[in-house]
mmCIF file of C-alpha atoms in Angstrom:
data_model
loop_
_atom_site.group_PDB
_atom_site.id
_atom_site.type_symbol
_atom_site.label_atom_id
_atom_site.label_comp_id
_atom_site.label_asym_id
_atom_site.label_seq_id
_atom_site.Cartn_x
_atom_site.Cartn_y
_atom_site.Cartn_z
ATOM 1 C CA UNK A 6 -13.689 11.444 8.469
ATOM 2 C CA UNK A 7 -15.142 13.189 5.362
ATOM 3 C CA UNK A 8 -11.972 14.021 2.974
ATOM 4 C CA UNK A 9 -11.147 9.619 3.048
ATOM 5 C CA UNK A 10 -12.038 7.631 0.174
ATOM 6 C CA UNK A 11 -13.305 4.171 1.186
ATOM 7 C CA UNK A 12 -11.511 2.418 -1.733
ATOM 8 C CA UNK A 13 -7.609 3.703 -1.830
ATOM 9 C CA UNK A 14 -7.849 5.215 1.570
ATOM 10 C CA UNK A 15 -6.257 8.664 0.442
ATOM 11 C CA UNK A 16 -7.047 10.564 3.191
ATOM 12 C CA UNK A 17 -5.942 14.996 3.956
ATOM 13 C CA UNK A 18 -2.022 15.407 4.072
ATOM 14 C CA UNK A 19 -1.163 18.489 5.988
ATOM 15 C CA UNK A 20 1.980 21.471 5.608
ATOM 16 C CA UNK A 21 2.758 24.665 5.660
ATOM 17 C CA UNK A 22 1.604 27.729 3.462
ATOM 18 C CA UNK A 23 4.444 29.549 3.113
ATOM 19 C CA UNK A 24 3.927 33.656 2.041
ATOM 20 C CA UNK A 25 6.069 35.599 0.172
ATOM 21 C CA UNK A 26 7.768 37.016 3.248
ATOM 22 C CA UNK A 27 8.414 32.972 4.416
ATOM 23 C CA UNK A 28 6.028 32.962 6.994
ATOM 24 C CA UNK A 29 4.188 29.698 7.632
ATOM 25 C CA UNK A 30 0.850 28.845 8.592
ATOM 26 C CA UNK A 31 -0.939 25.501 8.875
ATOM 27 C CA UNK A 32 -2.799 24.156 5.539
ATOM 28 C CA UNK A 33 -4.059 20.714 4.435
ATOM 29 C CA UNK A 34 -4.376 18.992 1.534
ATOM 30 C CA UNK A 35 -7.553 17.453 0.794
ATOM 31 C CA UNK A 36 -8.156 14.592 -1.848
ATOM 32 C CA UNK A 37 -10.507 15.052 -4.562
ATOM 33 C CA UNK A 38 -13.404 13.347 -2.922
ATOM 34 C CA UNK A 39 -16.428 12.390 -4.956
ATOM 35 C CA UNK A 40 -19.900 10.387 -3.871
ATOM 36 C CA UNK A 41 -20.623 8.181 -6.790
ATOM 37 C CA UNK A 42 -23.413 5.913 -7.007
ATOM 38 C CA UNK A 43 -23.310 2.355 -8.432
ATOM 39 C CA UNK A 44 -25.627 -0.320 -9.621
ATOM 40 C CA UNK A 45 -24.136 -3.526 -7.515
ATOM 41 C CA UNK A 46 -25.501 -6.493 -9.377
ATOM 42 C CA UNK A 47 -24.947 -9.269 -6.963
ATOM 43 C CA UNK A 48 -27.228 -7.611 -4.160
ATOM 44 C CA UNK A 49 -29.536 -6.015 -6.472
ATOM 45 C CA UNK A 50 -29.173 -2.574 -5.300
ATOM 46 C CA UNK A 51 -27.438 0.803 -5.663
ATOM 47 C CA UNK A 52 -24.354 1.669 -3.126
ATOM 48 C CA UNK A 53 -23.426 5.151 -2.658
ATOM 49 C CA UNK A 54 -19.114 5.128 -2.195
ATOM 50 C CA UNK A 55 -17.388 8.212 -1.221
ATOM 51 C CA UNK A 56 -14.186 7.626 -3.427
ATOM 52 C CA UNK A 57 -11.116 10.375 -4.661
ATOM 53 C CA UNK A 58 -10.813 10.943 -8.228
ATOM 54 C CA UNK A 59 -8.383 8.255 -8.297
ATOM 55 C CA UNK A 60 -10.624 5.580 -6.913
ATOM 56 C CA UNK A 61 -13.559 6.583 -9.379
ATOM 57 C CA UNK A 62 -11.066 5.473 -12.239
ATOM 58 C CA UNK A 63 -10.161 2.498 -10.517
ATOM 59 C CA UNK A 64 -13.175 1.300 -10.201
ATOM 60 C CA UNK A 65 -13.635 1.921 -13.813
ATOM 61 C CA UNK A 66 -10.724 -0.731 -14.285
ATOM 62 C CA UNK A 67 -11.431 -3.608 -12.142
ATOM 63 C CA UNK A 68 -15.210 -3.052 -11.634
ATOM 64 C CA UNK A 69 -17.666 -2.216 -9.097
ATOM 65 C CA UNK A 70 -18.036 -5.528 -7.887
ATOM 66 C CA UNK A 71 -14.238 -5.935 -7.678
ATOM 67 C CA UNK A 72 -13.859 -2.501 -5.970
ATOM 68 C CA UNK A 73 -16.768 -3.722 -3.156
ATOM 69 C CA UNK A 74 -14.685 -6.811 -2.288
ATOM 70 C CA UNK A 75 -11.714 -4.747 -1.867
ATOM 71 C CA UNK A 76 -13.511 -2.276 0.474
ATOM 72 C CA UNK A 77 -14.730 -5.048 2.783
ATOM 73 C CA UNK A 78 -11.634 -6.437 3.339
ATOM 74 C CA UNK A 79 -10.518 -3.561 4.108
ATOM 75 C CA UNK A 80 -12.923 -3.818 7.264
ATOM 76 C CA UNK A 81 -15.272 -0.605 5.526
ATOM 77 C CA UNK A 82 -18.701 -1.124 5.060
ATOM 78 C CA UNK A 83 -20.726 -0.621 1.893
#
């Protein structure tokens, strides 16, 4: 799945596009998805995360190497 950030999970919601006349069609939601490169000091390497606009900041909070932990007990691999 590409729209999924590995950190919060925030995945595409899905509902209806509604026209002027009511009519509704399908349409989904898709999270602000970003692939963001960071330097992960404890391996000594880079790792690439696909993460929503929402996880970028959150890893600005509680740090990369925070953030990592979280995503591997999450069962995701980084």
């Amino acid at each position: 799945m590409s729209a999924h950030c590995q950190l919060t999970g925030a995945q595409p919601g899905f509902g209806n596009r509604v026209s002027h006349s009511h009519r509704r069609s399908s349409r989904r939601f898709d999270p602000n998805i970003q692939r963001k490169r960071y330097w992960l000091a404890s391996e000594g390497r880079h790792v690439r995360l696909t993460l929503s606009a929402r996880g970028v900041k959150t890893v600005d909070v509680i740090g990369i190497e925070a953030a990592v932990a979280r995503i591997r007990a999450r069962g995701g691999k980084v």
